[in-house]
Coordinates of C-alpha atoms and ligand atoms in Angstrom, one line a residue:
M1 CA -12.6 22.4 19.2
K2 CA -12.7 20.4 16.0
I3 CA -10.6 17.2 15.8
K4 CA -7.6 17.8 13.5
V5 CA -6.2 15.1 11.3
V6 CA -3.2 15.8 9.0
I7 CA -1.7 14.1 6.0
T8 CA 2.0 14.8 5.8
D9 CA 2.8 13.9 2.1
L10 CA 0.9 13.7 -1.1
G11 CA 0.7 10.6 -3.4
Y12 CA -2.9 10.2 -4.5
K13 CA -5.2 11.9 -7.0
H14 CA -7.6 13.1 -4.3
Y15 CA -8.4 12.8 -0.6
N16 CA -12.2 12.6 -0.8
I17 CA -12.3 9.3 1.1
E18 CA -10.3 10.7 4.0
R19 CA -12.1 14.0 4.1
K20 CA -15.5 12.4 4.2
L21 CA -14.6 10.1 7.0
I22 CA -12.9 12.7 9.1
E23 CA -15.8 15.1 8.6
S24 CA -18.2 12.4 9.7
I25 CA -16.6 12.5 13.2
N26 CA -16.7 16.3 13.2
G27 CA -13.1 16.7 12.3
E28 CA -11.2 18.6 9.7
L29 CA -8.5 17.3 7.4
E30 CA -5.4 19.2 6.4
V31 CA -3.3 17.8 3.6
R32 CA 0.2 19.1 2.9
H33 CA 3.3 17.9 1.1
C34 CA 6.0 18.3 3.8
L35 CA 9.6 18.4 2.6
T36 CA 11.4 18.6 5.9
E37 CA 11.1 17.4 9.5
Q38 CA 10.4 21.0 10.5
D39 CA 7.4 21.1 8.0
V40 CA 6.0 17.9 9.6
I41 CA 6.4 19.4 13.1
S42 CA 4.6 22.6 12.2
L43 CA 1.8 20.7 10.5
A44 CA 1.3 17.9 13.1
R45 CA 2.2 19.6 16.3
D46 CA -1.5 20.2 17.3
A47 CA -3.0 17.3 15.3
D48 CA -5.1 14.6 17.0
G49 CA -4.2 12.1 14.2
V50 CA -1.6 11.9 11.5
I51 CA -1.4 9.9 8.2
V52 CA 2.0 9.5 6.6
R53 CA 3.1 8.0 3.3
L54 CA 6.9 8.2 2.7
Q55 CA 7.7 11.2 4.9
P56 CA 10.0 10.2 7.8
F57 CA 8.2 10.4 11.2
S58 CA 11.2 10.5 13.4
A59 CA 11.6 10.6 17.2
R60 CA 12.3 14.4 16.9
V61 CA 8.9 14.9 15.2
I62 CA 7.1 12.7 17.7
E63 CA 8.7 14.5 20.7
K64 CA 7.1 17.8 19.5
L65 CA 3.6 16.4 19.2
E66 CA 1.2 18.0 21.7
K67 CA -1.9 15.7 21.6
C68 CA -1.5 13.1 18.9
L69 CA -3.3 9.8 19.6
V70 CA -2.6 7.9 16.3
V71 CA -0.2 7.7 13.4
A72 CA -1.3 5.6 10.4
R73 CA 0.9 4.7 7.5
Y74 CA -0.4 4.4 3.9
G75 CA 1.0 0.9 3.2
V76 CA 2.5 -2.1 5.0
G77 CA 6.1 -1.1 5.9
V78 CA 6.5 1.3 8.8
D79 CA 10.2 1.8 8.7
N80 CA 9.7 5.6 8.3
I81 CA 8.0 5.8 11.7
D82 CA 10.0 5.6 14.9
I83 CA 7.8 3.0 16.6
A84 CA 9.6 3.0 19.9
A85 CA 9.3 6.8 20.3
A86 CA 5.6 6.6 19.4
T87 CA 4.9 3.8 21.8
K88 CA 6.8 5.6 24.6
K89 CA 4.5 8.6 24.1
G90 CA 1.3 6.4 24.0
I91 CA 0.7 7.0 20.3
V92 CA -1.0 4.2 18.4
V93 CA 0.7 3.2 15.2
A94 CA -1.3 1.5 12.5
N95 CA -0.7 0.3 9.0
V96 CA -2.8 -1.3 6.2
L97 CA -1.9 -4.9 5.6
D98 CA -4.7 -6.1 3.4
Y99 CA -5.2 -3.4 0.8
A100 CA -3.9 -5.4 -2.2
T101 CA -4.2 -9.1 -1.2
D102 CA -6.2 -10.0 -4.3
E103 CA -3.9 -7.9 -6.6
V104 CA -0.7 -9.6 -5.4
A105 CA -2.2 -13.1 -5.6
E106 CA -3.3 -12.3 -9.2
Q107 CA 0.1 -10.8 -10.1
A108 CA 1.7 -14.0 -9.0
L109 CA -0.7 -16.0 -11.1
A110 CA -0.3 -13.7 -14.1
L111 CA 3.5 -14.2 -13.9
L112 CA 3.1 -17.9 -13.4
F113 CA 0.7 -18.4 -16.4
S114 CA 2.9 -16.2 -18.6
C115 CA 5.8 -18.5 -17.8
I116 CA 3.9 -21.7 -18.2
R117 CA 2.4 -20.7 -21.6
K118 CA 5.5 -18.7 -22.5
I119 CA 3.4 -15.8 -23.5
T120 CA 6.0 -13.0 -23.5
N121 CA 8.5 -15.1 -25.1
H122 CA 6.3 -16.0 -28.1
D123 CA 5.0 -12.4 -28.3
K124 CA 8.6 -11.3 -28.8
K125 CA 9.3 -14.1 -31.4
I126 CA 6.2 -13.2 -33.5
R127 CA 7.2 -9.6 -33.5
D128 CA 10.6 -10.7 -34.7
G129 CA 9.0 -12.6 -37.6
V130 CA 9.4 -16.0 -36.0
W131 CA 6.2 -18.2 -36.2
D132 CA 7.3 -21.4 -34.5
I133 CA 5.4 -23.5 -32.1
G134 CA 8.2 -26.1 -32.1
Q135 CA 9.2 -28.4 -29.3
Q136 CA 12.6 -26.8 -28.7
D137 CA 11.1 -24.9 -25.9
P138 CA 8.4 -27.3 -24.6
I139 CA 5.2 -26.2 -22.9
Y140 CA 3.7 -28.6 -20.4
R141 CA 0.1 -29.2 -19.4
I142 CA -1.2 -27.3 -16.3
Q143 CA -3.7 -29.9 -15.1
G144 CA -2.5 -32.1 -12.3
K145 CA 0.7 -30.2 -11.5
T146 CA 1.9 -29.4 -8.0
L147 CA 1.9 -25.8 -6.8
G148 CA 4.3 -25.0 -3.9
L149 CA 3.7 -22.0 -1.7
I150 CA 6.5 -20.8 0.5
G151 CA 4.8 -18.7 3.2
F152 CA 1.1 -19.4 3.7
G153 CA -0.3 -16.1 5.0
R154 CA -2.9 -13.7 3.6
I155 CA -1.8 -13.6 0.0
A156 CA -0.9 -17.3 -0.4
Q157 CA -4.3 -18.3 1.1
V158 CA -6.2 -16.1 -1.3
L159 CA -4.1 -17.4 -4.2
A160 CA -4.9 -21.0 -3.2
G161 CA -8.6 -20.1 -3.3
K162 CA -8.3 -18.6 -6.7
V163 CA -6.7 -21.6 -8.4
K164 CA -9.3 -24.1 -7.3
G165 CA -10.4 -24.9 -10.9
F166 CA -7.0 -25.9 -12.0
E167 CA -6.8 -29.1 -10.1
F168 CA -3.4 -28.4 -8.7
H169 CA -2.0 -30.4 -5.8
I170 CA -1.0 -27.6 -3.5
L171 CA 1.9 -27.9 -1.0
A172 CA 2.9 -25.2 1.4
Y173 CA 5.7 -24.5 3.8
D174 CA 5.0 -22.1 6.7
P175 CA 6.3 -23.0 10.1
F176 CA 3.9 -20.5 11.8
V177 CA 0.6 -21.7 10.3
K178 CA -1.6 -24.4 11.8
K179 CA -2.0 -27.6 9.8
E180 CA -5.8 -27.4 10.2
L181 CA -6.0 -24.0 8.5
A182 CA -4.1 -25.3 5.5
E183 CA -6.2 -28.5 5.3
K184 CA -9.4 -26.4 5.4
T185 CA -8.2 -24.7 2.2
G186 CA -7.2 -28.0 0.6
V187 CA -3.5 -27.3 1.0
E188 CA -0.9 -29.8 2.3
L189 CA 1.5 -28.2 4.8
T190 CA 4.9 -29.8 4.6
T191 CA 8.6 -29.2 4.8
L192 CA 10.6 -26.7 2.8
N193 CA 12.6 -29.4 1.2
R194 CA 9.5 -31.3 0.0
V195 CA 8.0 -28.1 -1.5
L196 CA 11.3 -27.5 -3.4
E197 CA 11.7 -31.1 -4.6
E198 CA 8.1 -31.9 -5.6
S199 CA 6.6 -28.6 -6.9
D200 CA 6.3 -27.8 -10.6
Y201 CA 5.5 -24.2 -9.7
I202 CA 6.9 -22.4 -6.6
S203 CA 5.5 -19.1 -5.4
L204 CA 7.0 -17.0 -2.6
H205 CA 4.7 -15.4 -0.1
L206 CA 6.7 -14.7 3.0
P207 CA 8.4 -11.6 4.6
L208 CA 12.0 -10.7 4.1
N209 CA 14.1 -10.8 7.3
K210 CA 17.4 -12.2 8.5
E211 CA 16.1 -15.8 8.4
T212 CA 14.6 -15.5 4.9
F213 CA 17.3 -13.4 3.1
H214 CA 18.4 -15.4 0.0
L215 CA 16.2 -18.3 1.0
I216 CA 16.3 -19.1 -2.7
N217 CA 19.9 -19.6 -3.4
E218 CA 22.2 -22.0 -5.4
K219 CA 21.4 -24.9 -3.1
T220 CA 17.6 -24.4 -3.0
L221 CA 17.5 -23.7 -6.8
R222 CA 19.4 -26.9 -7.4
T223 CA 16.9 -28.8 -5.3
M224 CA 14.0 -27.8 -7.6
K225 CA 12.9 -29.7 -10.7
S226 CA 14.6 -28.7 -13.9
T227 CA 11.1 -28.0 -15.2
A228 CA 10.1 -25.9 -12.2
I229 CA 8.9 -22.3 -12.5
L230 CA 9.7 -19.8 -9.7
V231 CA 7.5 -16.8 -8.9
N232 CA 8.5 -14.0 -6.6
T233 CA 6.0 -11.2 -5.7
S234 CA 7.2 -10.9 -2.1
R235 CA 10.5 -9.2 -1.7
G236 CA 13.6 -9.1 -3.9
G237 CA 16.0 -10.1 -1.1
L238 CA 14.4 -13.5 -0.8
V239 CA 16.1 -14.6 -4.0
D240 CA 19.9 -14.5 -4.7
T241 CA 19.6 -12.9 -8.1
K242 CA 23.1 -14.1 -9.3
A243 CA 22.2 -17.7 -8.4
L244 CA 18.8 -17.3 -10.1
Y245 CA 20.5 -16.0 -13.2
R246 CA 22.7 -19.1 -13.4
A247 CA 19.8 -21.4 -12.7
L248 CA 17.8 -19.9 -15.6
K249 CA 20.8 -19.7 -18.0
E250 CA 22.1 -23.2 -17.2
G251 CA 18.7 -24.9 -17.0
W252 CA 18.6 -25.9 -13.3
I253 CA 15.0 -24.6 -13.5
N254 CA 12.7 -23.8 -16.4
S255 CA 11.7 -20.1 -15.9
A256 CA 10.8 -17.4 -13.4
G257 CA 8.3 -14.6 -13.0
I258 CA 9.8 -11.8 -10.9
D259 CA 7.9 -8.8 -9.6
V260 CA 10.3 -7.7 -6.9
H261 CA 14.0 -7.2 -7.2
E262 CA 17.1 -6.9 -5.0
E263 CA 17.7 -3.5 -6.4
E264 CA 14.6 -1.4 -7.3
P265 CA 14.4 -0.1 -9.9
P266 CA 16.9 -2.6 -11.3
P267 CA 20.1 -1.3 -13.0
K268 CA 20.2 -0.9 -16.8
D269 CA 22.6 -4.0 -16.9
Y270 CA 20.3 -6.2 -14.7
C271 CA 21.4 -9.7 -15.5
L272 CA 17.9 -11.0 -15.8
F273 CA 17.2 -8.7 -18.7
E274 CA 19.5 -10.9 -20.8
L275 CA 17.3 -14.0 -20.5
D276 CA 14.2 -15.1 -22.4
N277 CA 13.0 -17.4 -19.7
V278 CA 12.1 -14.8 -17.2
V279 CA 9.0 -12.5 -17.1
I280 CA 9.7 -9.3 -15.2
S281 CA 7.3 -6.7 -13.7
D282 CA 8.0 -3.5 -11.8
H283 CA 6.9 -4.3 -8.2
A284 CA 3.4 -3.6 -9.5
G285 CA 1.8 -6.5 -7.7
W286 CA 0.0 -4.3 -5.2
Y287 CA -1.5 -1.9 -7.9
S288 CA -5.0 -1.5 -9.1
E289 CA -7.2 1.6 -8.9
E290 CA -9.3 -0.2 -6.4
S291 CA -6.4 -1.2 -4.2
I292 CA -5.4 2.5 -3.9
Q293 CA -8.8 3.3 -2.6
N294 CA -8.6 0.4 -0.1
L295 CA -5.3 1.8 1.1
Q296 CA -6.7 5.3 1.5
R297 CA -9.8 4.0 3.3
G298 CA -7.7 1.6 5.5
A299 CA -5.4 4.4 6.7
V300 CA -8.2 6.8 7.5
E301 CA -10.4 4.1 9.1
A302 CA -7.5 3.3 11.5
V303 CA -7.3 7.0 12.5
V304 CA -11.0 7.3 13.0
A305 CA -11.1 4.1 15.0
V306 CA -8.6 5.4 17.5
L307 CA -10.1 9.0 17.6
T308 CA -13.5 7.4 18.5
G309 CA -12.2 5.3 21.3
G310 CA -11.4 2.1 19.5
W311 CA -8.4 0.2 18.1
P312 CA -7.3 0.0 14.4
K313 CA -7.7 -3.2 12.4
F314 CA -3.9 -3.5 12.1
L315 CA -2.1 -2.3 15.3
V316 CA 1.7 -2.1 14.7
N317 CA 2.7 -1.5 18.4
P318 CA 0.4 -3.6 20.7
E319 CA 2.7 -2.6 23.6
V320 CA 1.1 0.8 23.4
K321 CA -1.9 -0.6 25.3
E322 CA 0.2 -1.2 28.3
M323 CA 1.8 2.3 28.0
I324 CA -1.6 4.0 27.8
K325 CA -2.8 2.0 30.9
K326 CA 0.3 3.1 32.8
G327 CA -0.5 6.8 31.9
G328 CA 2.1 7.0 29.1
R329 CA 0.0 9.8 27.5
K330 CA 0.5 13.2 28.9
W331 CA -2.8 14.5 27.4
Ligands
NAD1 P1 1.4 -12.4 5.7 O1 2.1 -11.8 6.9 O2 -0.1 -12.5 5.8 O3 2.0 -13.8 5.4 C1 3.4 -14.1 5.4 C2 3.5 -15.6 5.9 O4 4.9 -15.9 5.8 C3 3.0 -15.8 7.3 O5 2.0 -16.8 7.3 C4 4.3 -16.3 8.0 O6 4.0 -17.3 9.0 C5 5.1 -16.8 6.9 N1 6.5 -16.9 7.2 C6 7.3 -16.0 8.0 N2 8.5 -16.5 8.0 C7 8.6 -17.6 7.3 C8 9.6 -18.5 7.0 N3 10.9 -18.3 7.4 N4 9.3 -19.5 6.2 C9 8.1 -19.7 5.7 N5 7.0 -18.9 6.0 C10 7.3 -17.9 6.7 O7 1.9 -11.5 4.5 P2 1.2 -11.3 3.1 O8 0.3 -10.2 3.2 O9 0.7 -12.6 2.6 O10 2.5 -10.8 2.2 C11 3.4 -11.7 1.7 C12 4.6 -11.0 1.0 O11 4.1 -10.2 0.0 C13 5.3 -10.0 1.9 O12 6.7 -10.2 1.7 C14 4.9 -8.6 1.4 O13 6.0 -7.7 1.6 C15 4.7 -9.0 -0.1 N6 3.9 -8.0 -0.8 C16 4.2 -7.6 -2.0 C17 3.5 -6.7 -2.7 C18 3.8 -6.4 -4.2 O14 3.4 -5.3 -4.6 N7 4.5 -7.2 -4.9 C19 2.4 -6.1 -2.1 C20 2.0 -6.5 -0.8 C21 2.8 -7.4 -0.1

């Protein structure tokens, strides 16, 4: 019998990448747009592998699966998959962590440079008939400035590599990274306070969790230089928006480039819309035509890896190895 792989919900222009790879292992791909749990159950019940995008993959669905070995998620977050239920049944859960690393690093830089050179601001002024390169809103030289990275994982490391020509002094705060790794990339690992106090530009590259929620708040904003620029391409909840609004309005910091927001999409009366010294994008950091292909390839490669006896590049539930050893799978 042919291997069966299913995709539970649509989101891309075509599925040629997935189809080609599944067919290369003598499998067949079924793509459907499920609207209910019951739709997912009837599609995935006899599948060997499943790829999900936004569709919930609940314990109820998992319970009905008859021979599934792997569930891969198109994306990073796996909150729509019941990981505990999958692990208990010996099902490998995989995601794609690296599909847009370059894009997000570049989005952070695009926002940063737009703030430094005040591009969107001047664009608006020219359109309003104002031709004024005055010193009321000073622009400072880039060379020799200090760039501070909070979180020094995949994206921050790629960003540090991309800015080599700008002669920045780069500081980073990341309690989980080894000093040697930072040094190898020419980055000085230090305390959070020093990053906040000494950086001219601060870019956030860490996950949102209980410890990092509102890491950027009134206190940390007041620690930054009044000429500092803050960039957030990570998660909206890392920044207390109300405090940021006051910081930008009252000049505690110079400006900000914000890709991710506490509420997405932001409300019509979003306070940051009032300000000229903020450049806003629509959580687009991840996006390029190429990154979408990376994502599709990454998800199907994870499924193929498991169906051919291996492990995915990004394993969400490593405890599943123990479950499988103990005979957690009934098939
Ligand atoms: P990563 O896991 O490779 O790196 C995150 C780093 O943060 C790790 O090195 C970790 O040690 C560090 N960290 C964890 N807790 C910390 C803390 N309390 N203080 C300081 N550092 C801490 O992740 P990544 O791939 O570099 O992604 C970084 C962020 O970018 C994530 O929040 C992710 O959700 C976000 N992201 C945004 C987009 C977008 O479209 N804007 C796309 C992809 C990822």
